[in-house]
Tab-separated table of C-alpha atoms and ligand atoms in Angstrom:
chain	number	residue	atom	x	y	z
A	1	UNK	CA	-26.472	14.964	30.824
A	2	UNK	CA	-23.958	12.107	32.318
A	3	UNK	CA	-25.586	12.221	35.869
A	4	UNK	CA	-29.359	11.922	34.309
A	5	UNK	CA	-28.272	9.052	32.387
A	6	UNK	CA	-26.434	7.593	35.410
A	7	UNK	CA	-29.799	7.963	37.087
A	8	UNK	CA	-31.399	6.467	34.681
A	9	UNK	CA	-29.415	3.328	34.269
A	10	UNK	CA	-29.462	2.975	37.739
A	11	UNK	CA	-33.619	3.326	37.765
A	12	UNK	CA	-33.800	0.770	34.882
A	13	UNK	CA	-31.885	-1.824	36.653
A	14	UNK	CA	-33.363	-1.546	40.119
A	15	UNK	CA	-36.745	-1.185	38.359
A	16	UNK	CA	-35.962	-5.106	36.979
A	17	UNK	CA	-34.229	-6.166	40.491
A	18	UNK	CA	-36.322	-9.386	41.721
A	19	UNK	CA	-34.152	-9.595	45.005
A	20	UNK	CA	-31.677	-11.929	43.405
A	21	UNK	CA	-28.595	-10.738	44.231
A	22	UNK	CA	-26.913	-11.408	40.478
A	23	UNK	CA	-28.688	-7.745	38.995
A	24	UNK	CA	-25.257	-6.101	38.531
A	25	UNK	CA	-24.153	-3.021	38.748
A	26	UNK	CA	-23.762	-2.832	35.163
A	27	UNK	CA	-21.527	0.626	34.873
A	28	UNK	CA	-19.359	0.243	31.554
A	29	UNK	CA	-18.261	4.169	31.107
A	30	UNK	CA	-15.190	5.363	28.551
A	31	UNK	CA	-14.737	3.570	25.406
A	32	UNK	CA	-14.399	-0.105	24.699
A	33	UNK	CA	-11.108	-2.190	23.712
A	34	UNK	CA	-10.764	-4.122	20.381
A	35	UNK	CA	-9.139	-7.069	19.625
A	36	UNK	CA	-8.851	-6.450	15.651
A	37	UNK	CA	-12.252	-5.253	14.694
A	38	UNK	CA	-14.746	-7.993	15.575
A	39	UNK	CA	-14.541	-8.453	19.728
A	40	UNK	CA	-14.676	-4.834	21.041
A	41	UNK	CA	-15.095	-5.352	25.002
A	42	UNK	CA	-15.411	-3.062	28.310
A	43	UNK	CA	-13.674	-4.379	31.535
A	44	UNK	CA	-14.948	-2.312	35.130
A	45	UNK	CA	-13.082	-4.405	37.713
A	46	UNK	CA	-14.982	-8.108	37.970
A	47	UNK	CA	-17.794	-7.071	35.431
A	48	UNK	CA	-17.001	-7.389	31.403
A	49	UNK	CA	-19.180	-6.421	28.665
A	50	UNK	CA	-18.088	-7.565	25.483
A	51	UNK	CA	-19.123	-7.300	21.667
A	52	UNK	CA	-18.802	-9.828	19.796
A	53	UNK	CA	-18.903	-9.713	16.139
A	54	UNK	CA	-19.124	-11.453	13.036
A	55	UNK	CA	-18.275	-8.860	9.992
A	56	UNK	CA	-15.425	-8.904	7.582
A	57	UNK	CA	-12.390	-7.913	8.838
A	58	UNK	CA	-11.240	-4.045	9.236
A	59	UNK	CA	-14.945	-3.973	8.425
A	60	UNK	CA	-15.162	-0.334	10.522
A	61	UNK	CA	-12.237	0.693	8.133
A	62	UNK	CA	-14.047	-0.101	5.089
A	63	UNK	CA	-17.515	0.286	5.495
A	64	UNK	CA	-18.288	4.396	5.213
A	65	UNK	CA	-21.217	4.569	5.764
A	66	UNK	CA	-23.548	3.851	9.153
A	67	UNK	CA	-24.081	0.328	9.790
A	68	UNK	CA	-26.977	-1.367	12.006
A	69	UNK	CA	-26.178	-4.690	13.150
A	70	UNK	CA	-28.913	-6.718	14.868
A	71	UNK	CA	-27.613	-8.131	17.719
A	72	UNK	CA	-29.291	-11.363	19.106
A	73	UNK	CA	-28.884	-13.607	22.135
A	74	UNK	CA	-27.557	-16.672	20.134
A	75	UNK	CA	-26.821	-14.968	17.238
A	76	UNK	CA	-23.929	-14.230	14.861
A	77	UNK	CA	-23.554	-10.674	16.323
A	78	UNK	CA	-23.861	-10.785	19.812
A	79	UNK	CA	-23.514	-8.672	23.438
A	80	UNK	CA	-22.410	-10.579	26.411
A	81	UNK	CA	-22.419	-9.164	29.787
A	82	UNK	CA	-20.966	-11.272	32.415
A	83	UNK	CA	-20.027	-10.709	36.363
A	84	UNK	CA	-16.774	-12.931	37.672
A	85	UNK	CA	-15.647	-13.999	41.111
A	86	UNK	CA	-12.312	-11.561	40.536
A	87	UNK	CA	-11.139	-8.599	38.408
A	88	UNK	CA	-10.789	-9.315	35.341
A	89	UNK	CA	-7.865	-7.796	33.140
A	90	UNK	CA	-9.590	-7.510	29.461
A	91	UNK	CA	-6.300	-8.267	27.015
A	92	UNK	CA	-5.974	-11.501	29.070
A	93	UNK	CA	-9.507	-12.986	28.889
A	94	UNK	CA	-10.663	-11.598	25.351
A	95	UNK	CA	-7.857	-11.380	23.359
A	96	UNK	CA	-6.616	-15.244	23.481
A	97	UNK	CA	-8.293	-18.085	21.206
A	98	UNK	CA	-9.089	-19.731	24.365
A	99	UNK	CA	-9.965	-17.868	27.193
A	100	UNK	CA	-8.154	-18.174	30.574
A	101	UNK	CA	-10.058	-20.468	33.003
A	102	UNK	CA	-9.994	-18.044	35.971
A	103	UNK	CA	-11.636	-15.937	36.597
A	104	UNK	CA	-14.823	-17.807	37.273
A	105	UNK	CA	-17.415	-16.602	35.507
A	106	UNK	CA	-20.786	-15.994	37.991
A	107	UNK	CA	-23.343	-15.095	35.867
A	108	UNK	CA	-23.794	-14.304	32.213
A	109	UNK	CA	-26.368	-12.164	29.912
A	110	UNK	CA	-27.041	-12.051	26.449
A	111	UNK	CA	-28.421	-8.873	24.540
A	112	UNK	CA	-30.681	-8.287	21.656
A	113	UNK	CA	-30.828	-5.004	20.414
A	114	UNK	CA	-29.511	-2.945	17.319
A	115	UNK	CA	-26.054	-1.979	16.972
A	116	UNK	CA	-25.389	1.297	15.427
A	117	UNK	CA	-22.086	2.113	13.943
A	118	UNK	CA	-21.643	5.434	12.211
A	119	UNK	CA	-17.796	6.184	10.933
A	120	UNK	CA	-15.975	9.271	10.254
A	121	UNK	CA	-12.495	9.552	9.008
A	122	UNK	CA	-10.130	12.393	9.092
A	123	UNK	CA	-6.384	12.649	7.858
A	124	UNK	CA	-3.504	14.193	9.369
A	125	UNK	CA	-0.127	14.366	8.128
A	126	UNK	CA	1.085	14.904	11.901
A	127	UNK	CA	3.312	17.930	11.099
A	128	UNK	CA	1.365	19.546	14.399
A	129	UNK	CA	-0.055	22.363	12.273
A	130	UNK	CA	-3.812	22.623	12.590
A	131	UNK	CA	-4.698	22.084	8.813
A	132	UNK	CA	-8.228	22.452	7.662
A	133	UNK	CA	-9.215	18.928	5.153
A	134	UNK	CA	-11.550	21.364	2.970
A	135	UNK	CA	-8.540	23.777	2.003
A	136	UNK	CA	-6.613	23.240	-0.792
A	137	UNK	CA	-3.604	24.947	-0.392
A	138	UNK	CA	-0.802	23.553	-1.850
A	139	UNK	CA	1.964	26.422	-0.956
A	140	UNK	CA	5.059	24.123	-2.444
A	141	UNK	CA	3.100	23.372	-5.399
A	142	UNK	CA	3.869	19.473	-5.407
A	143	UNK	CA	0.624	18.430	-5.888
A	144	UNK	CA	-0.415	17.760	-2.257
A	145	UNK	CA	-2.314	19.979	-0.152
A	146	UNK	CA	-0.542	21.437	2.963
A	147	UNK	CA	-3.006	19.879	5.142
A	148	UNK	CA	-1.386	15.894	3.649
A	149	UNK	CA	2.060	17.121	2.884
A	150	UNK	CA	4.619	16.846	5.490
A	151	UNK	CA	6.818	19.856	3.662
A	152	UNK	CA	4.447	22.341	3.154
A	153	UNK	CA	7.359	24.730	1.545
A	154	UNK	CA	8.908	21.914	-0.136
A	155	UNK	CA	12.523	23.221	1.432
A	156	UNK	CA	13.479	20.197	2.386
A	157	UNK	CA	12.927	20.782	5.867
A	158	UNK	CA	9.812	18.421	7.049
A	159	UNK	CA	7.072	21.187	8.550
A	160	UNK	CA	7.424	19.436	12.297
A	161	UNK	CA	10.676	20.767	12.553
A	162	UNK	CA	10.597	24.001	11.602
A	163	UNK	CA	9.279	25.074	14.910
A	164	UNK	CA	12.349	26.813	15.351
A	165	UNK	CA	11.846	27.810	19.304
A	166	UNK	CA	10.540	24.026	20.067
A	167	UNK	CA	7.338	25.148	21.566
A	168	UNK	CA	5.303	22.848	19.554
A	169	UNK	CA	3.949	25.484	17.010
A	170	UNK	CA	5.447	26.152	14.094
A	171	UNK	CA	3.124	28.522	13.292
A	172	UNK	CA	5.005	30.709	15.059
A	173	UNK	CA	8.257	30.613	13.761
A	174	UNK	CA	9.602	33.426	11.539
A	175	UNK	CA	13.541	33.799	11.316
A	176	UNK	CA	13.544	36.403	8.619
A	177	UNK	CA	10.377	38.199	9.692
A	178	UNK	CA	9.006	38.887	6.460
A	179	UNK	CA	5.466	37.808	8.140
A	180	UNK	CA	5.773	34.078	6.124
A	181	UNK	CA	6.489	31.444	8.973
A	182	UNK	CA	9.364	29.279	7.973
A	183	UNK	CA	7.273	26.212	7.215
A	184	UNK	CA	5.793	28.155	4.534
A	185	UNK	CA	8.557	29.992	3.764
A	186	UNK	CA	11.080	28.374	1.470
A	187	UNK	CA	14.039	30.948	2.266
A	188	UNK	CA	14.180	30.766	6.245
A	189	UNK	CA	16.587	33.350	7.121
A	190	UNK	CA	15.796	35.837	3.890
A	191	UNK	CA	19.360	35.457	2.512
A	192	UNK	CA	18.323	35.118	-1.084
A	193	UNK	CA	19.788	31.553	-0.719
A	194	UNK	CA	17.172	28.775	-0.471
A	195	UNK	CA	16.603	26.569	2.505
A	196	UNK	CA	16.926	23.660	-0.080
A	197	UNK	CA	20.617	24.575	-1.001
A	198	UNK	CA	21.999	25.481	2.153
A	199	UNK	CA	23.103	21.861	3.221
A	200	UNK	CA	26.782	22.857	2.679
A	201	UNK	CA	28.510	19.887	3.123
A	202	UNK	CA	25.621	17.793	1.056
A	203	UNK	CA	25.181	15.462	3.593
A	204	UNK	CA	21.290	15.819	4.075
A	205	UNK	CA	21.077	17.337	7.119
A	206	UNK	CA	21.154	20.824	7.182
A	207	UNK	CA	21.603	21.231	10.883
A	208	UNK	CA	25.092	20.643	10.964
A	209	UNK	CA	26.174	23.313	8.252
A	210	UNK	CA	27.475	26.193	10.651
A	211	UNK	CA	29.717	28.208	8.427
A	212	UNK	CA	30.615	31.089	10.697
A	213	UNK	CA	30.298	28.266	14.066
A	214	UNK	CA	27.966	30.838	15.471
A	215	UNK	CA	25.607	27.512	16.448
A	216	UNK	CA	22.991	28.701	14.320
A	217	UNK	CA	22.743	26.447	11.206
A	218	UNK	CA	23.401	28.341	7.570
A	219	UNK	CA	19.368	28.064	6.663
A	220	UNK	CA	18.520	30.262	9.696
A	221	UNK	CA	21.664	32.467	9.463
A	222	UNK	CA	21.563	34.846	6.865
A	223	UNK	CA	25.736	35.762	7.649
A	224	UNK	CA	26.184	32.581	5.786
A	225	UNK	CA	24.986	32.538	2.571
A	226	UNK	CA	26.788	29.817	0.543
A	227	UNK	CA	25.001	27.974	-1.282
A	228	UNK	CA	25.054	24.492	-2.158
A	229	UNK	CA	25.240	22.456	-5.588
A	230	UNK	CA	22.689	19.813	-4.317
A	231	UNK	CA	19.488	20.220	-3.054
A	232	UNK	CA	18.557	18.748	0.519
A	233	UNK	CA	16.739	15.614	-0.470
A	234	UNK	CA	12.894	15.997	-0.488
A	235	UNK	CA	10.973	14.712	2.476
A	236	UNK	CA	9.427	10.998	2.145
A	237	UNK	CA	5.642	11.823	2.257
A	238	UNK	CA	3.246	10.041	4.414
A	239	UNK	CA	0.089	10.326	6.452
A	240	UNK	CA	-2.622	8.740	8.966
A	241	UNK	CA	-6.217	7.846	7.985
A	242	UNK	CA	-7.844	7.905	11.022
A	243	UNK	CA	-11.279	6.051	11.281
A	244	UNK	CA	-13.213	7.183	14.549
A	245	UNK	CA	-16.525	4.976	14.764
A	246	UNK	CA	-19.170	5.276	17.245
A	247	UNK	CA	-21.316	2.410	18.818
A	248	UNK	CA	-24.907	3.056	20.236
A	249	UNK	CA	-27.138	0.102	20.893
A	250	UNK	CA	-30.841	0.565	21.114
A	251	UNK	CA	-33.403	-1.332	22.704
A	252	UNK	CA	-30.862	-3.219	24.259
A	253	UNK	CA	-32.231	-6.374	26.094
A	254	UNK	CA	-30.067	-7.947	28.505
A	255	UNK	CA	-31.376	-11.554	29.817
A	256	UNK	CA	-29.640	-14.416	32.180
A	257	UNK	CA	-30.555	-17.763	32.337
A	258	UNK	CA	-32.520	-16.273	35.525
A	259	UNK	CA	-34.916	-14.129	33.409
A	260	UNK	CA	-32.890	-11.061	35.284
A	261	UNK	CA	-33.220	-8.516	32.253
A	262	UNK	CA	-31.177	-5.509	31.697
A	263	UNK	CA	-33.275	-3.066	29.146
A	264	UNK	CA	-32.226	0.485	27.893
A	265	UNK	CA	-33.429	2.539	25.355
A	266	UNK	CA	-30.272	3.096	24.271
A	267	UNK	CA	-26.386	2.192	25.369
A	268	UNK	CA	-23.491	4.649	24.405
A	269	UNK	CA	-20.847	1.656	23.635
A	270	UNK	CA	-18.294	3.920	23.220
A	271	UNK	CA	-16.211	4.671	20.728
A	272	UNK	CA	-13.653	3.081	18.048
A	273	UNK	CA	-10.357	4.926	16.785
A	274	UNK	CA	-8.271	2.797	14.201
A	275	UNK	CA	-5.048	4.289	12.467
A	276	UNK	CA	-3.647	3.119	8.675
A	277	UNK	CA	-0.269	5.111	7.861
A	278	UNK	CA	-0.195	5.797	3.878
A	279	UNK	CA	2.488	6.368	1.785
A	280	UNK	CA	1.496	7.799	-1.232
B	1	CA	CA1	2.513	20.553	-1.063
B	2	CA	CA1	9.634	22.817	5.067
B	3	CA	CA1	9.891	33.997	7.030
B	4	CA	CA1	18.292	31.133	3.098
């Protein structure tokens, strides 16, 4: 599928190639930078292709549903392709209120066309267990799914670090092998003592309560079963929104002050991912 529409790009522009030698090469692959939401832009070495906007701001945040901008050559909303006389590095020359005055710019296009935008968003409470959005599974019974809360057992251990042997999984960790993995499991090593009041010394951290100084901490040891008169403090709660929004133009027009024209059916622009942390 990439090498037809390689092909093809390649066809289009040749097919519109008068001689002059400013038809580009126009090859803008991978997915664009931002510069807050409004100037999204695509360096490849001394060509740029930039996007620039004029929505509200965080406007691919807010806005669920899919958008179509109409993009014009003088407009509000426009697409500028330009070639320079040296590389260009993109947080340099698109990101300031006045751009730098080198590189020189050699040649400039503007598009017309119409700017799709469609936006998902997923959350993830970046405990690195794979946790399905649809399921409501609440196993601590705190009101928040497992697949937001970052103590799915409510122990008092936060689910990314139960993942006892450190291979990333914690899926896969089950000290007391009674088939519940400890980050569901709110008794780790199956003493009869909770996780939550095994933090001897009531300090918080439960790591460093080693009764018998076997180097196995008392919630994972079930030779030391004291328990504790507080409770570990519960784990601060918080999670990522994560916004992914897609860009396609179609019947993108490309023009210089040459009448050089770029056309395509359509352009893949890329992709947008933005990131809000909530607490709730
Ligand atoms: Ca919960
Ligand atoms: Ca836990
Ligand atoms: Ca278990
Ligand atoms: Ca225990």
């Amino acid at each position: 599928m990439k090498k037809l529409y390689v092909f093809l790009l390649t066809f289009v522009v040749l097919a519109c190639d008068d001689g002059n030698i400013d038809v580009p090469e126009f090859t803008f692959d991978g997915n664009p930078t931002s510069c807050g939401d409004l100037v999204l832009y695509k360096v490849n070495g001394s060509e740029t292709l930039s996007l620039e906007l004029t929505q509200s701001d965080n406007f691919l945040i807010t806005v669920r549903e899919a958008q179509s901008i109409t993009l014009t050559e003088d407009g509000a909303n426009t697409l500028i392709y330009r070639t320079f006389d040296a590389n260009v590095t993109g947080a340099n020359y698109f990101c300031q209120d006045i751009p730098p005055t080198t590189p020189n710019i050699l040649n400039e296009w503007k598009g017309s066309g119409t700017l799709l935008i469609t936006t998902s968003l997923t959350l993830d409470d970046e405990d690195t267990v794979e946790e399905e959005e649809d399921n409501t599974i609440d196993t601590d019974g705190d009101g928040t799914p497992n697949y937001l809360d970052n103590d799915d057992d409510g122990d008092g251990i936060p689910t990314k670090d139960e993942d006892v042997d450190g291979d990333g999984d914690p899926t896969n960790d089950d000290t007391d092998g009674d088939t519940i993995p400890n980050y569901l499991d709110n008794d780790d090593d199956g003493d009869s003592i909770l996780t939550i009041n095994e933090d001897v010394d009531e300090n918080g951290n439960p790591d460093d309560d080693d009764t018998d100084l076997d180097d196995i901490p008392n919630y994972l040891d079930s030779d030391d079963a004291i328990t504790s008169n507080t409770p570990l403090p519960a784990v601060s709660e918080q999670y990522k929104e994560i916004y992914l929004s897609e860009l396609t133009i179609s019947t993108l027009e490309l023009t210089n002050a040459n009448g050089n024209d770029i056309r395509l059916e359509t352009f893949d622009f890329g992709s947008i991912t933005e990131e809000v942390t909530i607490t709730p």
